[in-house]
PDB file of C-alpha atoms in Angstrom:
ATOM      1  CA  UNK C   1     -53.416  -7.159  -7.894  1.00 50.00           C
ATOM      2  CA  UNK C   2     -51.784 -10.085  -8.018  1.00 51.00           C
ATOM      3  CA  UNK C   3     -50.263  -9.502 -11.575  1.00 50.00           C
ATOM      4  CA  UNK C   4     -48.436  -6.381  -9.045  1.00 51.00           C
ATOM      5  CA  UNK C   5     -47.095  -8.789  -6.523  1.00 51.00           C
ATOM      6  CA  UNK C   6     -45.374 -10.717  -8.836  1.00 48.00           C
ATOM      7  CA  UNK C   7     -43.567  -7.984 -10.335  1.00 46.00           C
ATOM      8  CA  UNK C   8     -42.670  -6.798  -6.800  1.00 49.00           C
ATOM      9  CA  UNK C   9     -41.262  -9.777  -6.025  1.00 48.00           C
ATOM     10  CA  UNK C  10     -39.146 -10.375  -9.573  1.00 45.00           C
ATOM     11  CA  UNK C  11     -37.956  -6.859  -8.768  1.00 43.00           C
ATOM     12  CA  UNK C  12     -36.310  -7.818  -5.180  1.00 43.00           C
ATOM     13  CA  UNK C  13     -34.644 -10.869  -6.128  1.00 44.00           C
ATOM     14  CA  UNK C  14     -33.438  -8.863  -9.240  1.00 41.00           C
ATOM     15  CA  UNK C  15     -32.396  -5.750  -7.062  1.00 40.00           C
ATOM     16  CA  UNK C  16     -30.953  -9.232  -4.387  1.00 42.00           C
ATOM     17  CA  UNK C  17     -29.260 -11.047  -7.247  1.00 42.00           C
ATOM     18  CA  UNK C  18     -27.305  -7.892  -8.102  1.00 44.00           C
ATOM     19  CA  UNK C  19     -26.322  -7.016  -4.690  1.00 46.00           C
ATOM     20  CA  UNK C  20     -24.766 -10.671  -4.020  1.00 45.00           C
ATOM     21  CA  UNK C  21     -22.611 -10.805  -7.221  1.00 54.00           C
ATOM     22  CA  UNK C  22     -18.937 -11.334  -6.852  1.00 64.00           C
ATOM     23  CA  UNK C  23     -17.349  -7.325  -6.923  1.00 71.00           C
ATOM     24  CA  UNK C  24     -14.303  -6.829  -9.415  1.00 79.00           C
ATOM     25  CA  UNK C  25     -11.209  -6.506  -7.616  1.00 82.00           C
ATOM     26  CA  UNK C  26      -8.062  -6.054  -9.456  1.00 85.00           C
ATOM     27  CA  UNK C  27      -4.737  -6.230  -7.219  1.00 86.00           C
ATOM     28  CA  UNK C  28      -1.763  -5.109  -9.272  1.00 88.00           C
ATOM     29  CA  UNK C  29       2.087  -5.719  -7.036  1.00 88.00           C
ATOM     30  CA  UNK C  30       4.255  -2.794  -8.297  1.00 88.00           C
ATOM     31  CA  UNK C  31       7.292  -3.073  -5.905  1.00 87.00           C
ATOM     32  CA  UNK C  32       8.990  -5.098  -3.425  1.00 87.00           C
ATOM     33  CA  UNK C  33      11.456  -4.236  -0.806  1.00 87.00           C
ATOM     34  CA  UNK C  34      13.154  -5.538   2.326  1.00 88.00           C
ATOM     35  CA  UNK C  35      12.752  -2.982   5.186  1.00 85.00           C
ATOM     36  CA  UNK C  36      15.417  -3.331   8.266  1.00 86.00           C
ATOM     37  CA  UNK C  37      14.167  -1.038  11.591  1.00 82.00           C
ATOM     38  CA  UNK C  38      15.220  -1.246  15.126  1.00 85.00           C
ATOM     39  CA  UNK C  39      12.844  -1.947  18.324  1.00 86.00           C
ATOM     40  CA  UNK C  40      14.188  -0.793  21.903  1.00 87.00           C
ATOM     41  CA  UNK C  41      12.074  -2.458  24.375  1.00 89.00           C
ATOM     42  CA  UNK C  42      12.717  -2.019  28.197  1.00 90.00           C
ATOM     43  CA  UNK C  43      11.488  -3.745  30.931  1.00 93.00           C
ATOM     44  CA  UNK C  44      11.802  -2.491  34.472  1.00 93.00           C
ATOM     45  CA  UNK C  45      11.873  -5.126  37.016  1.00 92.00           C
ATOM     46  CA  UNK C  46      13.190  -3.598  40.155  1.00 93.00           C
ATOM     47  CA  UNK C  47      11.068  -4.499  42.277  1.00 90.00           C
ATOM     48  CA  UNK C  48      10.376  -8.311  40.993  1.00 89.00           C
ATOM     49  CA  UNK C  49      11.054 -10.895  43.129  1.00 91.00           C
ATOM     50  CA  UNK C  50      11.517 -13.340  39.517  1.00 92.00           C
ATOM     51  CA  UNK C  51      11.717 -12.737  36.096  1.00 93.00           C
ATOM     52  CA  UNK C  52      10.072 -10.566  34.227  1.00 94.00           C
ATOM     53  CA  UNK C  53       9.469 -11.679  30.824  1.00 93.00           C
ATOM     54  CA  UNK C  54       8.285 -10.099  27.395  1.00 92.00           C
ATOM     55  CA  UNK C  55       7.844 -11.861  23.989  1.00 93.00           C
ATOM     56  CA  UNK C  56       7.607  -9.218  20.905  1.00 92.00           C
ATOM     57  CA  UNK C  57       5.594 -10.582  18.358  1.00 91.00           C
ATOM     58  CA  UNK C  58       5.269  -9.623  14.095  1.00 90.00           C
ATOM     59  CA  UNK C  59       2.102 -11.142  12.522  1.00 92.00           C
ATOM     60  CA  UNK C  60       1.391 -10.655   8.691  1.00 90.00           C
ATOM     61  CA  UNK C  61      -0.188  -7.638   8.041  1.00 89.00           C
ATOM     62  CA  UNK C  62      -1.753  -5.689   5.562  1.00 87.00           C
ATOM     63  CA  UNK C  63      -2.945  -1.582   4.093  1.00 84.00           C
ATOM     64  CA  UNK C  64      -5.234  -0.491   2.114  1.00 83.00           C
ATOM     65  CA  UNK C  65      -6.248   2.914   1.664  1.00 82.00           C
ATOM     66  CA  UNK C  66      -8.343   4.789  -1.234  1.00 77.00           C
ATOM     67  CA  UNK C  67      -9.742   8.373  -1.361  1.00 71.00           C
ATOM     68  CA  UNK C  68     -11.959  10.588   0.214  1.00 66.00           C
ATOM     69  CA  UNK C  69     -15.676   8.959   0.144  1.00 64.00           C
ATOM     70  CA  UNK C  70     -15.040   5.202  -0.701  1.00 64.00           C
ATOM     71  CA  UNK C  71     -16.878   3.026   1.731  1.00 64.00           C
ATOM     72  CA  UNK C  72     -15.129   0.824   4.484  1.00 66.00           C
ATOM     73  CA  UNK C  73     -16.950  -1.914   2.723  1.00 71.00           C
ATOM     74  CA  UNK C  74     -14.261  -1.588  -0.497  1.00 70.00           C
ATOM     75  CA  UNK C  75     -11.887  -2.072   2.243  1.00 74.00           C
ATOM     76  CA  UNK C  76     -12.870  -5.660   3.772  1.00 78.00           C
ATOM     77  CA  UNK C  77     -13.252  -6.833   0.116  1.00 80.00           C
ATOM     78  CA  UNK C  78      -9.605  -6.100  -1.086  1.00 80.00           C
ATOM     79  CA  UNK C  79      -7.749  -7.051   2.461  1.00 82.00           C
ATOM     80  CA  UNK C  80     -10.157 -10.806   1.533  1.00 85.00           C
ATOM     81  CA  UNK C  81      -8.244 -10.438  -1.943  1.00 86.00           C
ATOM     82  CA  UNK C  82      -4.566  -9.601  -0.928  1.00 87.00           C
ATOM     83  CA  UNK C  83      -5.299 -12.858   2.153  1.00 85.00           C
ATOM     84  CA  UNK C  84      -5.747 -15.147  -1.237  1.00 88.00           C
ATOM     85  CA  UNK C  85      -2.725 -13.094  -3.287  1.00 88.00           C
ATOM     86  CA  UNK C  86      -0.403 -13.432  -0.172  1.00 90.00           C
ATOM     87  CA  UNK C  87      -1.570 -16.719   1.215  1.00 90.00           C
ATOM     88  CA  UNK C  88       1.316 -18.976   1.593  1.00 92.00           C
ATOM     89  CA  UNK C  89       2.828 -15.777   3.591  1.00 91.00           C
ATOM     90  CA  UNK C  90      -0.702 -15.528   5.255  1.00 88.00           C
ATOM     91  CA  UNK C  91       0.240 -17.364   8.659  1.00 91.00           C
ATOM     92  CA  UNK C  92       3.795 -15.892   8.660  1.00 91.00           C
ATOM     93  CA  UNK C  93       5.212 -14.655  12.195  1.00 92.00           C
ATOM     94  CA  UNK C  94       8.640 -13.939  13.859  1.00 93.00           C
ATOM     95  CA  UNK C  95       9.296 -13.648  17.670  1.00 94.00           C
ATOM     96  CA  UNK C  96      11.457 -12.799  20.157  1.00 94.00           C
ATOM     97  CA  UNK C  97      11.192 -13.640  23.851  1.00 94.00           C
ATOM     98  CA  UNK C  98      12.749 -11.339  26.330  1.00 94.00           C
ATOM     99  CA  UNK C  99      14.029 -11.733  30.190  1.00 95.00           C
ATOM    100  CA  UNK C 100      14.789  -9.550  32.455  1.00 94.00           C
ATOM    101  CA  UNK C 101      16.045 -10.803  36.007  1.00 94.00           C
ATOM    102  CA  UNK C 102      14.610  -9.928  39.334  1.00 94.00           C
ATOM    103  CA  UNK C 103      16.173  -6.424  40.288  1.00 93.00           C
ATOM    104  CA  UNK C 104      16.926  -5.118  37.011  1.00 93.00           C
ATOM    105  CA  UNK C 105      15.802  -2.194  34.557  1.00 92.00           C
ATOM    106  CA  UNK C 106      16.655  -3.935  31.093  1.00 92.00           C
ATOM    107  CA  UNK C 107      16.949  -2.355  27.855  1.00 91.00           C
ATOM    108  CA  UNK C 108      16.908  -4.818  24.903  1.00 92.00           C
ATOM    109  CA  UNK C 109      17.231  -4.049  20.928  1.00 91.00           C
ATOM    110  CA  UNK C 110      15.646  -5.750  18.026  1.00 91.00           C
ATOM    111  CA  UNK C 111      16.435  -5.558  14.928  1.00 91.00           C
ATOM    112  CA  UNK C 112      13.371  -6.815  12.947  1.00 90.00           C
ATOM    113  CA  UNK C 113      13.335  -7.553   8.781  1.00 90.00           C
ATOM    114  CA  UNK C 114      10.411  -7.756   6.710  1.00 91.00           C
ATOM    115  CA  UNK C 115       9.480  -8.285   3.511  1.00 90.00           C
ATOM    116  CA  UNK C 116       7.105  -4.920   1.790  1.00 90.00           C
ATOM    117  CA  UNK C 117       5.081  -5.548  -0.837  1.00 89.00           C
ATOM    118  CA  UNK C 118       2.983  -2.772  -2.412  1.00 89.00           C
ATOM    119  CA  UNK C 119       1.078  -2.098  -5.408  1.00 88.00           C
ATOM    120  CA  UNK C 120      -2.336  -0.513  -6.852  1.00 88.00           C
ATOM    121  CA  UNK C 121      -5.654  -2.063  -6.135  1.00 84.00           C
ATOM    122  CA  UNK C 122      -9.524  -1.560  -8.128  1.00 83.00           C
ATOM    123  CA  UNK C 123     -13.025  -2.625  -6.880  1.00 81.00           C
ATOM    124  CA  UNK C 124     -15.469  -2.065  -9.213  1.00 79.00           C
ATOM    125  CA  UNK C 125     -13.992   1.292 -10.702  1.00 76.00           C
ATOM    126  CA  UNK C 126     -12.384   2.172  -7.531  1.00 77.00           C
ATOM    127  CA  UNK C 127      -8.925   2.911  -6.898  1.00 81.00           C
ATOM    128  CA  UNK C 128      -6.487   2.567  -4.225  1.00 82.00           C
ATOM    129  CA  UNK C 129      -3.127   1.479  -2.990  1.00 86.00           C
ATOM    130  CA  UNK C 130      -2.386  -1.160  -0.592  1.00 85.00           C
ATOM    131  CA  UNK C 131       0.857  -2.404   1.511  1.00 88.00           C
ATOM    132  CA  UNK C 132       1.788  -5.927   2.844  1.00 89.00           C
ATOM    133  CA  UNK C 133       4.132  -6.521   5.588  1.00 91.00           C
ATOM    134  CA  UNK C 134       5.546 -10.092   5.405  1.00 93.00           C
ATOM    135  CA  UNK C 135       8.118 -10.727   8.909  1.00 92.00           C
ATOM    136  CA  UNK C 136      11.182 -12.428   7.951  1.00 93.00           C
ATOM    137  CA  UNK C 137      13.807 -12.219  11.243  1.00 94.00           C
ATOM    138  CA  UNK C 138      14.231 -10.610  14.115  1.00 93.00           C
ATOM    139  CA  UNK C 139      17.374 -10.696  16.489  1.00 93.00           C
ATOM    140  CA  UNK C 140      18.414  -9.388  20.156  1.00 93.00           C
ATOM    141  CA  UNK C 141      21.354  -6.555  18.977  1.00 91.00           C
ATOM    142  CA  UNK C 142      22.084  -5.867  22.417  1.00 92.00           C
ATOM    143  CA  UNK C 143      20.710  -5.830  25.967  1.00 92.00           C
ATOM    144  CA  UNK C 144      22.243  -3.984  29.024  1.00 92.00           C
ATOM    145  CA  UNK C 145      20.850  -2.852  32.757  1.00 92.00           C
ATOM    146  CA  UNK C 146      19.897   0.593  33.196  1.00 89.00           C
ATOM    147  CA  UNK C 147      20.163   0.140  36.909  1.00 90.00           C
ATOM    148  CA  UNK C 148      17.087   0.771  39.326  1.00 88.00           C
ATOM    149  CA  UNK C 149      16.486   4.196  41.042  1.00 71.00           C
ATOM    150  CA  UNK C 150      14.250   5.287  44.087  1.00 46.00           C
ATOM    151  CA  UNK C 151      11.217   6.210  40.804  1.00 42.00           C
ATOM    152  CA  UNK C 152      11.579   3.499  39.017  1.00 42.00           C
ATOM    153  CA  UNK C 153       8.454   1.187  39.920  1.00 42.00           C
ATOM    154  CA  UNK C 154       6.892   0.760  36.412  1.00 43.00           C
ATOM    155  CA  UNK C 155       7.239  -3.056  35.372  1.00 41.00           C
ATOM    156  CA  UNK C 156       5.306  -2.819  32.081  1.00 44.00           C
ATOM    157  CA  UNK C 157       7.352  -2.418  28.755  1.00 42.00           C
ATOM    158  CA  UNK C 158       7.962   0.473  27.219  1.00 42.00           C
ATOM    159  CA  UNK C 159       9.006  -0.158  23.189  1.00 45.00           C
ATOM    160  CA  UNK C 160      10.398   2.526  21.295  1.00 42.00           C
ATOM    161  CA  UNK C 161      10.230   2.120  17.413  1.00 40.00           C
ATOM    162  CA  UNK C 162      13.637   3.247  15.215  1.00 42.00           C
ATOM    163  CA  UNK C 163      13.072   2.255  11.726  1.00 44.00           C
ATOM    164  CA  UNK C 164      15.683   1.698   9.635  1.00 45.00           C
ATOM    165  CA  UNK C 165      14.184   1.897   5.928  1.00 45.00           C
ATOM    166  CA  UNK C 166      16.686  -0.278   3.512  1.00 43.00           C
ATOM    167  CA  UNK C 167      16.151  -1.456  -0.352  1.00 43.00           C
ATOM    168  CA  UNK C 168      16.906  -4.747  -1.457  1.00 42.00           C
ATOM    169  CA  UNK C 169      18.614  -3.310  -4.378  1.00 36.00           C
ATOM    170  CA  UNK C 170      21.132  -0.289  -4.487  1.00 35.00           C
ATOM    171  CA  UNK C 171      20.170   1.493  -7.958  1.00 37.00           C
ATOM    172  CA  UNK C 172      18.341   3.473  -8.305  1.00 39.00           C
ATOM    173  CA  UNK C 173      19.399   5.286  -4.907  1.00 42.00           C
ATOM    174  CA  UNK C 174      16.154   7.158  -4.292  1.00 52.00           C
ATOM    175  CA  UNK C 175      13.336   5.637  -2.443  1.00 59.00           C
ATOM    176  CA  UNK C 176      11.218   5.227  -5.525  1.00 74.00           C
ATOM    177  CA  UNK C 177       8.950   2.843  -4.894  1.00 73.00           C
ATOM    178  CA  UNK C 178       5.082   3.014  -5.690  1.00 73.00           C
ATOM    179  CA  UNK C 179       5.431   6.947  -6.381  1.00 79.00           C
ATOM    180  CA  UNK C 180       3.149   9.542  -4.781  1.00 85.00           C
ATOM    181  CA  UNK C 181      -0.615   8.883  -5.445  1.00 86.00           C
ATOM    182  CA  UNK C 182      -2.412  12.170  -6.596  1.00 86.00           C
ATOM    183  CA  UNK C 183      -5.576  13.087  -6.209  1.00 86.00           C
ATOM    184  CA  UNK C 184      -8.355  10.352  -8.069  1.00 83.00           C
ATOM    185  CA  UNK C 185      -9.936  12.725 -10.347  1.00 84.00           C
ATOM    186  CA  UNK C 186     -13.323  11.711 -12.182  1.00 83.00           C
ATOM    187  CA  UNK C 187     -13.704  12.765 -15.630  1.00 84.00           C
ATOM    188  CA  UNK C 188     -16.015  15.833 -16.697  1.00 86.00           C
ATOM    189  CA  UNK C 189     -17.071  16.436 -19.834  1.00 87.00           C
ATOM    190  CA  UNK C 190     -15.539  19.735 -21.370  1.00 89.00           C
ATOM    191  CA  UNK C 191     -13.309  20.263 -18.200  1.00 89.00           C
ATOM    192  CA  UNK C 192      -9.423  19.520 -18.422  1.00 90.00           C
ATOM    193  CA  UNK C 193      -7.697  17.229 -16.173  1.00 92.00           C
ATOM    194  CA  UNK C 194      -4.338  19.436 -15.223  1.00 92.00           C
ATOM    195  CA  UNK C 195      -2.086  17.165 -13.837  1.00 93.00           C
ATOM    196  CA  UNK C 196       1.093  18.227 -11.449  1.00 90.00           C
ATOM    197  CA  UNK C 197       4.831  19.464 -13.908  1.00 87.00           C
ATOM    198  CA  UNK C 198       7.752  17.547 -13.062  1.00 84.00           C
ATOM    199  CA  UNK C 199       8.959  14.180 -13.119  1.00 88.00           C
ATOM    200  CA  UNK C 200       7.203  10.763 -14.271  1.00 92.00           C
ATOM    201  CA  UNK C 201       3.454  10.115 -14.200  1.00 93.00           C
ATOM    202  CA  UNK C 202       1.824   6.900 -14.789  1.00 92.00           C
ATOM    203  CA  UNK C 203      -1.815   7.717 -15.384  1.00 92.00           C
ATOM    204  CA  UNK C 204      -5.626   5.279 -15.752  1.00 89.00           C
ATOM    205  CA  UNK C 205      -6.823   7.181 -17.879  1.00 90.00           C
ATOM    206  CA  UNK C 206     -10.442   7.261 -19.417  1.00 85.00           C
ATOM    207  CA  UNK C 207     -12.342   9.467 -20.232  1.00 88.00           C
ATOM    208  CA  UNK C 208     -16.105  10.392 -21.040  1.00 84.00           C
ATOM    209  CA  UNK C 209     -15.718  12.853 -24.080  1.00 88.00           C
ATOM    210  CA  UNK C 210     -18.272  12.399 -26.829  1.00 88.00           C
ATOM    211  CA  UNK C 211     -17.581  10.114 -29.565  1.00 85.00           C
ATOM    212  CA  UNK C 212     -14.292   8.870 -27.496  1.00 85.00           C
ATOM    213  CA  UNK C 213     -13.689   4.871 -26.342  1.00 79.00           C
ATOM    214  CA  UNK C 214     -14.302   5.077 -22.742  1.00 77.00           C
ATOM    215  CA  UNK C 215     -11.655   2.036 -22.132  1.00 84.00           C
ATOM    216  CA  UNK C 216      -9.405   2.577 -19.223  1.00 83.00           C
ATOM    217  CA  UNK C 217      -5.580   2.875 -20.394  1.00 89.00           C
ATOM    218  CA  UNK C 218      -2.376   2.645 -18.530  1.00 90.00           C
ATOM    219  CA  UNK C 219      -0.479   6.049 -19.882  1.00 94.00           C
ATOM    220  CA  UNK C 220       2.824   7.010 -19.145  1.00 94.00           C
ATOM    221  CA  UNK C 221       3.826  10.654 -19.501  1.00 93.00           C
ATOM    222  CA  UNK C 222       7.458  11.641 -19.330  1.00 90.00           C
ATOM    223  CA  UNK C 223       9.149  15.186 -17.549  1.00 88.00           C
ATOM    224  CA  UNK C 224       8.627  16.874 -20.698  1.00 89.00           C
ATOM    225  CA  UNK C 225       5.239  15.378 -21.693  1.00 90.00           C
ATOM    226  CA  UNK C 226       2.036  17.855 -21.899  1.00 90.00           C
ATOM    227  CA  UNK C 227       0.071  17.551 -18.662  1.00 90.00           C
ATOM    228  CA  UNK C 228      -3.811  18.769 -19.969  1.00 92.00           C
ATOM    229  CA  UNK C 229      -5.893  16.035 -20.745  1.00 93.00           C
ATOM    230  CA  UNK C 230      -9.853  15.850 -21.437  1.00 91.00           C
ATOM    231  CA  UNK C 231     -10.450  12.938 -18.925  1.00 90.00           C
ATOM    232  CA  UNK C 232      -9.710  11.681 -15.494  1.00 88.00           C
ATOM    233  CA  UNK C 233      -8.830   8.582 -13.308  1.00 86.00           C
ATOM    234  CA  UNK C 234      -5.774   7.700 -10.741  1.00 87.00           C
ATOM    235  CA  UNK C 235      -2.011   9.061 -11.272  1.00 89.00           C
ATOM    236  CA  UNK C 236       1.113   8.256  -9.575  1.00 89.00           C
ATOM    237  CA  UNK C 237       4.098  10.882  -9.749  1.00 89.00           C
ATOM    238  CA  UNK C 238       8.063   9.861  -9.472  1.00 88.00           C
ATOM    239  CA  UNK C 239      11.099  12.241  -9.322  1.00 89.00           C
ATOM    240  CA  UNK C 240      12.652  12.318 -12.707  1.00 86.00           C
ATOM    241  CA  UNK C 241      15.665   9.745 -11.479  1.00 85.00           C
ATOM    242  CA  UNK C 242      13.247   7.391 -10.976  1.00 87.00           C
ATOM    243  CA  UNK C 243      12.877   6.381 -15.144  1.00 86.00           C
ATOM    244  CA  UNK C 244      14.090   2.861 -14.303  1.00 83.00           C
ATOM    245  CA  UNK C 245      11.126   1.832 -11.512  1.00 83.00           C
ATOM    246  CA  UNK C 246       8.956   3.944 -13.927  1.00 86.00           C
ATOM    247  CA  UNK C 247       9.227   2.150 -16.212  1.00 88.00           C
ATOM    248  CA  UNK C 248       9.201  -1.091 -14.714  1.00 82.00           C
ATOM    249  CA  UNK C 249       5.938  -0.196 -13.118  1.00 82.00           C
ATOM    250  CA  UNK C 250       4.102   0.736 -15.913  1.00 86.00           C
ATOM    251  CA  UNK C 251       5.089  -2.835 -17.415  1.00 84.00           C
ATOM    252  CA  UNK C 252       3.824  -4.444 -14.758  1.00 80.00           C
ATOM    253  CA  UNK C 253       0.419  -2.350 -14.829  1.00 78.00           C
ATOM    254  CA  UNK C 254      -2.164  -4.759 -16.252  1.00 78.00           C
ATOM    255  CA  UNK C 255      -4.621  -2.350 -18.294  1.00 78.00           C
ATOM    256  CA  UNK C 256      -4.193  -1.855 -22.437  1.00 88.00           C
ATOM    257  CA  UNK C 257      -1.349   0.770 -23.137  1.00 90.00           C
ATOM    258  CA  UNK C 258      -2.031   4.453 -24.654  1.00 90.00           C
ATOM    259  CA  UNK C 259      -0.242   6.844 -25.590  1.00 91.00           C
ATOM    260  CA  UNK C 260      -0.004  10.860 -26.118  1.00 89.00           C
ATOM    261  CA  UNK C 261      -0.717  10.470 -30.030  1.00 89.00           C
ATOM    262  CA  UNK C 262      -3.746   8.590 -29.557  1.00 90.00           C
ATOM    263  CA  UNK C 263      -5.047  10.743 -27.226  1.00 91.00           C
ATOM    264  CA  UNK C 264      -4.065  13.528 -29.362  1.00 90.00           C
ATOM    265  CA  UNK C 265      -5.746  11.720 -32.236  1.00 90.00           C
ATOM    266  CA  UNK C 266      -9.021  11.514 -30.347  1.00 90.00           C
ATOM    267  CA  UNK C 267      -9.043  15.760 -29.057  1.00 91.00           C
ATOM    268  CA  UNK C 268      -7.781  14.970 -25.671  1.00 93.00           C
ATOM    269  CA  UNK C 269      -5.055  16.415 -25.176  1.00 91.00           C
ATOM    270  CA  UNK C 270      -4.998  20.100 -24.878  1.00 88.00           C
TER     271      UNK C 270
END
């Protein structure tokens, strides 16, 4: 019996051990851009006897999202891993204090700048995108007095958000960015992977075939390129102007390059 007890415990601080080791997170920046938006904020203080007063705040901030049926757990792990990425942004804020006078109904507008960074994120085999939101500035554009009617009583602020998108650099024109994620698809023996026509696709590929290396690859398939492929993983589509970020993204995309002749090579292309 007690021969059994021993195992039972050597199994739960095996099955413990496991559970408590570090997960693999992989966070991967693939663009960054300075966004420019507008903020109207009014304050109705028509029936203050003093100031009314309003400070608009920006903290850092950051997104994650992955597909369908990946726990909020993956989540908490990766915002802990962008904090460490980002940290000497980490306590970053911007603020603006706003007044209005007794007897007024103010309208002010900010104009607010931050930095957006955004890339491709992987927990143990998981997938996702994230976005971080670093504040820069923020200045009062204008203010003015609506004036105070008979049903104007509300003192709280009302904001109104106007976002002005902007890219730190002109070329190329189109909002490229990060691309549009498609579906995560997981590999299937025997069953193709038909990925969307059109445009530029950079693809983490593996795939579970017999007798193939299972290695993830970065692969970058062009407007013209064949889109069947025995395998699966994440994708990321562009318009076809968009070689230039493409390109630069698939650079930056840490995992061992592959191309359509080795897959070929290996039966995996159909």
């Amino acid at each position: 019996m007690s021969k059994h007890i021993l195992c039972g415990i050597a199994l739960v601080l095996l099955l413990l051990s496991g559970c408590a080791s570090n997960p693999d997170v992989q966070v991967v920046e693939l663009s960054k851009n300075t966004v420019v938006y507008d903020e109207i904020v009014r304050i109705n203080n028509c029936g203050g006897k003093g100031d009314s007063e309003q400070t608009k705040l920006r903290d850092f901030a950051t997104t994650v999202e992955f597909g369908a049926g990946v726990s909020a757990g993956y989540q908490s792990i990766v915002q802990g891993s962008l904090s460490a990425k980002y940290s000497e942004y980490r306590n970053t804020s911007v603020s603006q204090r706003l007044v209005a006078p007794p007897g007024t109904n103010m309208e002010f507008v900010l104009r607010w700048s931050d930095d957006v960074r955004a890339g491709n994120v992987q927990v143990n085999g998981k997938s996702g995108t994230y976005e971080v939101r670093i504040p820069v500035s923020v200045e009062q554009v204008s203010s003015r007095d609506l004036g105070c009617g008979t049903m104007q009583q509300n003192t709280q602020p009302t904001p109104i958000y106007q976002p002005i998108p902007t890219q730190r650099t002109a070329v190329p024109p189109l909002n490229c960015g990060m691309g549009t994620p498609l579906p995560h698809r997981a590999p299937v023996v025997g069953q193709p992977w038909i990925l969307p026509s059109g445009g530029w696709i950079i693809v983490n590929f593996w795939s579970n075939e017999p007798g193939v290396d299972q290695t993830e690859h970065k692969l970058l398939l062009g407007p013209n390129d064949p889109r069947t492929l025995l395998g699966g993983g994440s994708a990321w589509q562009w318009p076809i102007e968009c070689e230039s970020v493409v390109r630069e993204n698939y650079r930056n995309n840490p995992l061992p390059p592959i191309t359509l002749e080795d897959l070929r090579a290996q039966g995996l292309v159909r």
